[in-house]
Coordinates of C-alpha atoms and ligand atoms in Angstrom, one line a residue:
X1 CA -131.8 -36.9 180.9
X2 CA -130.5 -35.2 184.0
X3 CA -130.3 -31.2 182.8
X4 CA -127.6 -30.9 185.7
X5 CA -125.8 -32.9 184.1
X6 CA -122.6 -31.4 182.6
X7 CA -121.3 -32.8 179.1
X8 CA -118.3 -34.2 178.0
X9 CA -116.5 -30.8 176.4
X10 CA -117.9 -28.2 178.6
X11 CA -115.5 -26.4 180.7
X12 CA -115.3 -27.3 184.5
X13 CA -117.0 -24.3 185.8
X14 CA -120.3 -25.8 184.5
X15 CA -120.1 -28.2 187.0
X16 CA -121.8 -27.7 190.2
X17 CA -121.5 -27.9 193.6
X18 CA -120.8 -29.9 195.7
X19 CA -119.0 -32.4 193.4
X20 CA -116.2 -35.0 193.2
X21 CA -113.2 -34.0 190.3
X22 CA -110.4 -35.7 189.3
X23 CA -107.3 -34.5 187.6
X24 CA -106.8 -37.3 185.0
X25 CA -103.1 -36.0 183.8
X26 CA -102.4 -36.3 188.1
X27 CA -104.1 -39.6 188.1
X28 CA -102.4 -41.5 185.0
X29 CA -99.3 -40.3 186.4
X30 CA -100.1 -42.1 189.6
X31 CA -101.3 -45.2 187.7
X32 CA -98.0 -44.9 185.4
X33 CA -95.9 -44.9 188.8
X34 CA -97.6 -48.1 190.1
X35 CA -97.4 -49.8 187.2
X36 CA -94.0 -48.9 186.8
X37 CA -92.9 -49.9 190.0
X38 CA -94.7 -53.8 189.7
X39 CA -92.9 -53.6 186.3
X40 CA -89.5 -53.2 188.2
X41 CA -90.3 -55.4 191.0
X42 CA -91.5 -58.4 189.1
X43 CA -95.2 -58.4 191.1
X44 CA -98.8 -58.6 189.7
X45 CA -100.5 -55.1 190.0
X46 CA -103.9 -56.1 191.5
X47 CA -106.2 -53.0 191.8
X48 CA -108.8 -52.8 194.6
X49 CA -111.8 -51.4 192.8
X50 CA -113.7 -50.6 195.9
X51 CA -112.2 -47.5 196.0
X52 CA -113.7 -46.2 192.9
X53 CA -117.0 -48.9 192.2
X54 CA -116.4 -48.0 188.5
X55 CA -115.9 -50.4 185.6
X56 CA -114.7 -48.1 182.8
X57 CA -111.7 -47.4 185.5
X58 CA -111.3 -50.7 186.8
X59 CA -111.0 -51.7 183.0
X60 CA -108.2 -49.6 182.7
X61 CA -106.5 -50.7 185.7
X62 CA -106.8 -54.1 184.3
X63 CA -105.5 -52.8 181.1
X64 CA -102.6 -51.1 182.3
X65 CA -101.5 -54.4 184.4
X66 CA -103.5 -57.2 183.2
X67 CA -103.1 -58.3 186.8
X68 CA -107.0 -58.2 187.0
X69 CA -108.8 -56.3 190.1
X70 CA -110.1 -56.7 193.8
X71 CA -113.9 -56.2 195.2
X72 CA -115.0 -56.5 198.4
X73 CA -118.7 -57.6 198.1
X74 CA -120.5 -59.9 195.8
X75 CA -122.1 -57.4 194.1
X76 CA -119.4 -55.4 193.2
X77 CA -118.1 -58.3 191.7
X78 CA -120.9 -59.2 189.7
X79 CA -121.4 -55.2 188.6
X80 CA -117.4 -55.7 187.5
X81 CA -118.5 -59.0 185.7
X82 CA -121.2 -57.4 183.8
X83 CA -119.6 -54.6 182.7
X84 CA -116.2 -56.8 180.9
X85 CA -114.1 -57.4 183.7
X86 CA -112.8 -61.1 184.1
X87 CA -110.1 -61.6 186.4
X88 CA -111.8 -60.9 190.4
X89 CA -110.3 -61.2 193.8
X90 CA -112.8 -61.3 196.2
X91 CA -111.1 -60.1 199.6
X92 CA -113.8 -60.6 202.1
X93 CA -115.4 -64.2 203.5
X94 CA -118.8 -65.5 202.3
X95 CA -121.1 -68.0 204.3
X96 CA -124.6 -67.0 203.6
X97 CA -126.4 -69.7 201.7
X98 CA -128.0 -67.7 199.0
X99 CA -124.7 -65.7 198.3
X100 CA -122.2 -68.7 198.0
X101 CA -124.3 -69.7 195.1
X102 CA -124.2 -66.4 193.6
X103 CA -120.3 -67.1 194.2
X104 CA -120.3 -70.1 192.8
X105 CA -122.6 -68.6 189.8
X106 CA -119.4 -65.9 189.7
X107 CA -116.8 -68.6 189.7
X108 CA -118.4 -70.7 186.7
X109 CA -118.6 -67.9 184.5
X110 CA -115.4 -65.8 185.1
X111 CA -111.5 -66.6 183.8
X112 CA -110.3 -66.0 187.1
X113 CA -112.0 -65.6 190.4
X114 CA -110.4 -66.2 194.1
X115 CA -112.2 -65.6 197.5
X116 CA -110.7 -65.5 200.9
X117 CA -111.0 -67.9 203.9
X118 CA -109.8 -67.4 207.3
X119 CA -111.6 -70.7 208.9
X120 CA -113.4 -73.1 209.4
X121 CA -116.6 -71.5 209.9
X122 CA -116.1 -69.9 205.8
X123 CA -114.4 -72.7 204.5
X124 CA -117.2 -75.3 205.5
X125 CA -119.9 -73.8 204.2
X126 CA -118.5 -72.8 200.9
X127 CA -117.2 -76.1 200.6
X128 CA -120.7 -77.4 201.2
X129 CA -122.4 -75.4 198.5
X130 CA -119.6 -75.7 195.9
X131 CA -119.8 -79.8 196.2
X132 CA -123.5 -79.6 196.2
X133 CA -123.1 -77.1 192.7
X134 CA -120.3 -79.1 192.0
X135 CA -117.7 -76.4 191.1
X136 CA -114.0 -76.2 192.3
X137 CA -113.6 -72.8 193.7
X138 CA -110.2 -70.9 194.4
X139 CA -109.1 -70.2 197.7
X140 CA -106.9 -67.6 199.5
X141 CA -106.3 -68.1 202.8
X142 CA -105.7 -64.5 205.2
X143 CA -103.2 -63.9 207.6
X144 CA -103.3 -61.5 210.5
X145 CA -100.7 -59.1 209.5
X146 CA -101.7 -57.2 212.9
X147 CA -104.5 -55.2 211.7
X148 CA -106.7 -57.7 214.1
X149 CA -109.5 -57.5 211.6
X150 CA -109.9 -61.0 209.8
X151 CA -107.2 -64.0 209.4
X152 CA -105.5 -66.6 210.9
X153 CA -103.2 -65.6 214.0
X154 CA -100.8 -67.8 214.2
X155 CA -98.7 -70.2 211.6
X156 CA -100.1 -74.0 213.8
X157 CA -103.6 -72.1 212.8
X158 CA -102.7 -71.5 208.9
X159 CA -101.3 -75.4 208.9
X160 CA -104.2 -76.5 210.4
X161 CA -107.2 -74.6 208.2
X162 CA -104.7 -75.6 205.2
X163 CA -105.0 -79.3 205.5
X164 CA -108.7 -78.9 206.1
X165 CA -108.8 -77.0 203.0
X166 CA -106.9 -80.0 201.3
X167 CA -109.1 -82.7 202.6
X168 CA -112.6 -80.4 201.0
X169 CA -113.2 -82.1 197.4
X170 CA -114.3 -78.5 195.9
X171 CA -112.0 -76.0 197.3
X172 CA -108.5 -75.5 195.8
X173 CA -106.1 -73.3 198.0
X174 CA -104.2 -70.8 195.9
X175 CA -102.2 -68.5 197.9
X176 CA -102.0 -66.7 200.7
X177 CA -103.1 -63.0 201.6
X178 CA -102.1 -60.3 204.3
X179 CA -103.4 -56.9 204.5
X180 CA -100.9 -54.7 206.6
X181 CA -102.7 -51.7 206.3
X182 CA -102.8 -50.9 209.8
X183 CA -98.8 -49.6 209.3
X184 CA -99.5 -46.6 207.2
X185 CA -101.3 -44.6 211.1
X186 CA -98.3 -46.3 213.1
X187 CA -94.8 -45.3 211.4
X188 CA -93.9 -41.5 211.3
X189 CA -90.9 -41.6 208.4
X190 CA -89.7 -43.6 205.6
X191 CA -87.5 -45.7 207.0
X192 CA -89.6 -46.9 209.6
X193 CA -92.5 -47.7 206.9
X194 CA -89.2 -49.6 205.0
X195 CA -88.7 -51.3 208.8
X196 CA -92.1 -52.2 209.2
X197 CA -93.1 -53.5 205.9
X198 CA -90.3 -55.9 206.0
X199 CA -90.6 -57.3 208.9
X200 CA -94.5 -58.3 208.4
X201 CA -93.1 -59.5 205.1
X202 CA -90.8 -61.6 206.7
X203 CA -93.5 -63.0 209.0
X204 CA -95.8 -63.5 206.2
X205 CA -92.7 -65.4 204.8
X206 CA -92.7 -67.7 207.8
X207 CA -96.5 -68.8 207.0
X208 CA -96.0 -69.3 203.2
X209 CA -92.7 -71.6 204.0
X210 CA -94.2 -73.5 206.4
X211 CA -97.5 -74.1 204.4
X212 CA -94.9 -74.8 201.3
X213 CA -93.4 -77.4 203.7
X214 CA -96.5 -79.5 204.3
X215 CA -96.6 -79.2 200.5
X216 CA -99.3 -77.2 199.5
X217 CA -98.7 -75.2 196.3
X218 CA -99.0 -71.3 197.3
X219 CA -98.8 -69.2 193.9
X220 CA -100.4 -66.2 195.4
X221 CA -98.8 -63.9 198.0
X222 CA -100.9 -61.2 198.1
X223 CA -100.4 -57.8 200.4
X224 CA -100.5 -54.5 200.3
X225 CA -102.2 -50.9 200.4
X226 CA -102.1 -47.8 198.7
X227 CA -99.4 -46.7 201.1
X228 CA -97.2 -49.6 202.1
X229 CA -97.1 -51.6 198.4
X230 CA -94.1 -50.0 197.9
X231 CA -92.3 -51.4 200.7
X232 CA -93.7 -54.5 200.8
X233 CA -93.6 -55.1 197.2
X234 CA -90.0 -55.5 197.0
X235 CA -90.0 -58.3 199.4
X236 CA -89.1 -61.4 197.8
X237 CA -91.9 -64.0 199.0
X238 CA -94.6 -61.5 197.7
X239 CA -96.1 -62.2 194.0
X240 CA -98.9 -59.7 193.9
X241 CA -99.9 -56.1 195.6
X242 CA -103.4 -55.1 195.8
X243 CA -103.3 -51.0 196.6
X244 CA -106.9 -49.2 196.1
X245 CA -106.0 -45.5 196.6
X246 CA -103.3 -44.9 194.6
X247 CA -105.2 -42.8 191.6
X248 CA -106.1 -41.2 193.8
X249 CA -104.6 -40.2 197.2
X250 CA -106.0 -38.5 199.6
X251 CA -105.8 -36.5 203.3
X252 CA -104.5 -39.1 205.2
X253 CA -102.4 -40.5 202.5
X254 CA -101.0 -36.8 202.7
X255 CA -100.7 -36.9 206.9
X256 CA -98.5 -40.5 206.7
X257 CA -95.6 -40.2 206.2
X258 CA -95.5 -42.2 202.9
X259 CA -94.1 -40.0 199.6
X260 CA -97.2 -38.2 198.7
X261 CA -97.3 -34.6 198.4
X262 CA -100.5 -32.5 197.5
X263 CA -99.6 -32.6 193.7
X264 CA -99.9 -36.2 194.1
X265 CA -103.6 -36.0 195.0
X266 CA -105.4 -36.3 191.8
X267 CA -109.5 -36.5 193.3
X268 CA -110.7 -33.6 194.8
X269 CA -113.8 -32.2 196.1
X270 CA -115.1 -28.6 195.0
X271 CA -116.9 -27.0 196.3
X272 CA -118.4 -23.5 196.8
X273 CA -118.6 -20.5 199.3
X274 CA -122.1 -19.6 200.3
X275 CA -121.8 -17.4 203.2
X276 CA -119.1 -14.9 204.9
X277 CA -120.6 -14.9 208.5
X278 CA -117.8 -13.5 210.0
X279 CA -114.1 -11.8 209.0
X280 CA -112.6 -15.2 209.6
X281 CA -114.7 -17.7 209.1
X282 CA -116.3 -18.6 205.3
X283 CA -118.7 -21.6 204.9
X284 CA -118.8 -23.9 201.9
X285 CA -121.7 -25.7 200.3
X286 CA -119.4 -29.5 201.1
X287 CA -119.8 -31.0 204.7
X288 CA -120.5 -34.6 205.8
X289 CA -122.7 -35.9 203.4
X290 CA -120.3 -34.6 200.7
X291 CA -117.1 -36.0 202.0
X292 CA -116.2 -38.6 204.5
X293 CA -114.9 -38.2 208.2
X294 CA -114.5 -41.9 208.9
X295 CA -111.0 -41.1 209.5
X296 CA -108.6 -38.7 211.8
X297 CA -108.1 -35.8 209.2
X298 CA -109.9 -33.0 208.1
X299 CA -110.3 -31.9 204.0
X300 CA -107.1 -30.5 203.1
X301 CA -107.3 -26.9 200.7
X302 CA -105.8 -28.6 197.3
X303 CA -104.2 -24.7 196.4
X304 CA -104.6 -22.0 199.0
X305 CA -102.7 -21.6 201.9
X306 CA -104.9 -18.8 203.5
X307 CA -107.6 -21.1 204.8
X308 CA -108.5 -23.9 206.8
X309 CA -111.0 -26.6 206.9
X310 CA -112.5 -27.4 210.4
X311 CA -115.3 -28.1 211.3
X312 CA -118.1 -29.7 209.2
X313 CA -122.3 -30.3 209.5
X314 CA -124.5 -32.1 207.0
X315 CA -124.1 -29.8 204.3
X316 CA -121.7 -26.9 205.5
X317 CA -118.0 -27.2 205.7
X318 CA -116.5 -24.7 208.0
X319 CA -113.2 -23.0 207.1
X320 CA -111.1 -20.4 209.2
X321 CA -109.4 -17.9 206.9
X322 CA -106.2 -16.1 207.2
X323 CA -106.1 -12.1 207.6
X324 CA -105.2 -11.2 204.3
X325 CA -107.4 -13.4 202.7
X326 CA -109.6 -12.6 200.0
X327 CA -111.9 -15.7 199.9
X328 CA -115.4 -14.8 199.6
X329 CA -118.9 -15.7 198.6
X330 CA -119.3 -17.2 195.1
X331 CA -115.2 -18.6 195.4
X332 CA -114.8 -22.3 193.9
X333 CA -112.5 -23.9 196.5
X334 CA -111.6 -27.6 195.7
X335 CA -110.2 -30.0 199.0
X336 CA -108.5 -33.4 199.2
X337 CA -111.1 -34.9 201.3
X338 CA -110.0 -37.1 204.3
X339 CA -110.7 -40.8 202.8
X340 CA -111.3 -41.2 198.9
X341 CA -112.7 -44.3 199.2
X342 CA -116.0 -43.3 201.5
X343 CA -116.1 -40.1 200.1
X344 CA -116.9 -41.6 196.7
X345 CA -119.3 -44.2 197.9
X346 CA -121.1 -40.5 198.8
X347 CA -121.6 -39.8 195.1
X348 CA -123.5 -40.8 192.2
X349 CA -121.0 -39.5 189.8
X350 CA -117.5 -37.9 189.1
X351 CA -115.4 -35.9 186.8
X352 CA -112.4 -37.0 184.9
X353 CA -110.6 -33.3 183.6
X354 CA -108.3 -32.2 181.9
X355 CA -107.1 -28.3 181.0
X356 CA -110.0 -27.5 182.5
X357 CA -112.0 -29.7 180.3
X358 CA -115.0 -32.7 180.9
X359 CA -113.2 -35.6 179.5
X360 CA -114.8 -38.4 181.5
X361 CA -118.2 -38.6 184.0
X362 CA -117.8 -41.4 185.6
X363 CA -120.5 -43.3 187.6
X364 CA -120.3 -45.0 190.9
X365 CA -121.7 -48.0 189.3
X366 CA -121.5 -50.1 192.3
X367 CA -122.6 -47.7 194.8
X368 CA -124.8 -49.3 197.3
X369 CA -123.8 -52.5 196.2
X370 CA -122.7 -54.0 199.5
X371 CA -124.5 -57.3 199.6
Ligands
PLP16 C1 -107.7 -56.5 202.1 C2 -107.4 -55.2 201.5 N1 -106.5 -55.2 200.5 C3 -106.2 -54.0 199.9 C4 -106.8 -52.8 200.3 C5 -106.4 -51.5 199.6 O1 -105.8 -50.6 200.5 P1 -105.8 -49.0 200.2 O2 -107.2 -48.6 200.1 O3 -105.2 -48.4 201.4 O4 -105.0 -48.8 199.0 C6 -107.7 -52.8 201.3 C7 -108.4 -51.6 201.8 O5 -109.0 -51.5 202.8 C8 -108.1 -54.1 201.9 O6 -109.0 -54.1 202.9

């Protein structure tokens, strides 16, 4: 038993620092708006789980819209099979020998499970393994959106890969997918997110028709991120949005210029002040090996206005403070760290509170699991 531990009960000040916390009344509401909003849209809430790597909340995201959930790695899909969960996206390619037969191991035993193709060079050996295991696997073929990560550039390419995909006896295609996440760093207000999201809709559109044309069936269109979902959602050719963030939130959620405000970020990290070096600078006990710089924003103070986070090392966070500030040594101060996601694959655990309450301590279950 880990006597560092805090129990469910105990008050939140028995939790130490550095730590990850999460306001659960902040985070249903998030969920509740989510759901709400697929509800009114008439698309499937899909839940990335990556964000989190926890089963007891990716069972409750299922739950709430029994639209099922999204990994990114084979193991976190076999951790999320273990632990109850049934209904798996998987939104990344496979082509390693050893691991399409762990997929196809994945496929037989859950309700639903999809992966994703982009070409030839993923869909021939995965068609290769799943004839040889003889099991029909799903398919979802991804579109470049104009992230320029992963998919198919251009609607001849998506025609072509789709008949291939036809003509391989053990490969059924599904749907189709496009990630558009690269909008949320290039729009600076609402209406321009709105602008945006439709028109990679509309493109996306284009691909679906003309694949619908050669007559395959496409059930699935899947897009979407925490902060363009609600834009794209309300496009008609979409069926299903796949956000990760969104119980979250998080710095750069904040610095987009998406709807979310501060009270909107229900994870947090708190932390502690260990030293007063000088009259304007405090340091806290939370730097990079605590939170996650992988992105352009620094940890934003979740209540005080008097201080700033700027600068960070290993295990000291550096924060400039205002004149009449009274922060000192021994002062709890909690931050919205820059990217939720990375800054919980940092962590072991986290806390679920409420009224200043342990209600949950939830594990990273899948932490590490990135093969
Ligand atoms: C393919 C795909 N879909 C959905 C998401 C979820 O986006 P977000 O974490 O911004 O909510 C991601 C995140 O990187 C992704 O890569």
């Amino acid at each position: 038993m880990d006597p560092y531990r805090p129990r469910i009960g105990e008050r939140i000040e028995r939790i130490e620092t550095p730590a990850v916390v999460v306001d659960l009344d902040t985070m249903e509401q998030n969920v509740d708006s989510f759901v709400s909003f697929a509800q009114d849209h008439d698309v499937t809430l899909r839940s990335h789980a990556k964000t989190h790597k926890n089963a007891a909340l990716a069972r409750m995201q299922d739950r709430r819209t029994n639209g099922g959930i999204i990994c990114q790695t084979l193991e976190e899909v076999e951790y999320m099979a273990e632990n109850g969960l049934d209904d798996i996206y998987l939104t990344h390619m496979i082509v390693n020998d050893s691991k399409l037969r762990r997929l196809v191991q994945l496929s037989q035993e859950l309700s639903v499970f999809q992966t994703t193709v982009d070409g030839r060079g993923n869909v021939d050996p995965l068609q290769e393994i799943t004839a040889e295991l003889d099991e029909i696997v799903s398919v979802v073929l991804e579109v470049d959106l104009g992230l320029e990560r992963v998919g198919v550039g251009s609607i001849d390419d998506a025609r072509e890969l789709a008949a291939h995909i036809r003509s391989c006896s053990h490969l059924e295609l599904v749907g189709v997918m496009g990630f558009e996440g690269h909008i949320n760093a290039e729009v600076s207000s609402e209406t321009e997110y709105e602008r945006r999201c439709r028109e990679a809709m509309d493109n996306l559109e284009r691909y679906v028709n003309a694949l619908r044309d050669d007559g395959h069936t496409i059930t699935d269109v899947k897009v979407g991120s925490t902060g363009t979902s609600k834009h794209s959602g309300r496009h008609p050719v979409v069926t299903e949005i796949n956000p990760g963030m969104y119980p979250f939130n998080d710095a750069n959620l904040l610095h987009w210029a998406g709807p979310v405000t501060k009270d909107d970020c229900a994870l947090t990290v708190l932390t502690t002040v260990v030293s007063e070096p000088t009259r304007d600078r405090v340091i806290v006990d939370a730097g990079s090996k605590t939170m996650s710089f992988d992105v352009d924003q620094m940890p934003v103070p979740a209540d005080r206005s008097d201080l700033e986070y700027y600068d960070y090392s290993e295990e000291h966070g550096f924060a400039s403070t205002a004149d009449a500030s009274d922060v000192t040594v021994g002062d709890r101060l909690s931050f919205i760290p820059p990217h939720v996601c990375t800054t919980i694959n940092l962590h072991d655990r986290f806390y679920g509170v409420r009224d200043g309450r342990i209600e949950e301590v939830y594990d990273v279950g899948a932490r590490g699991a990135l093969r």
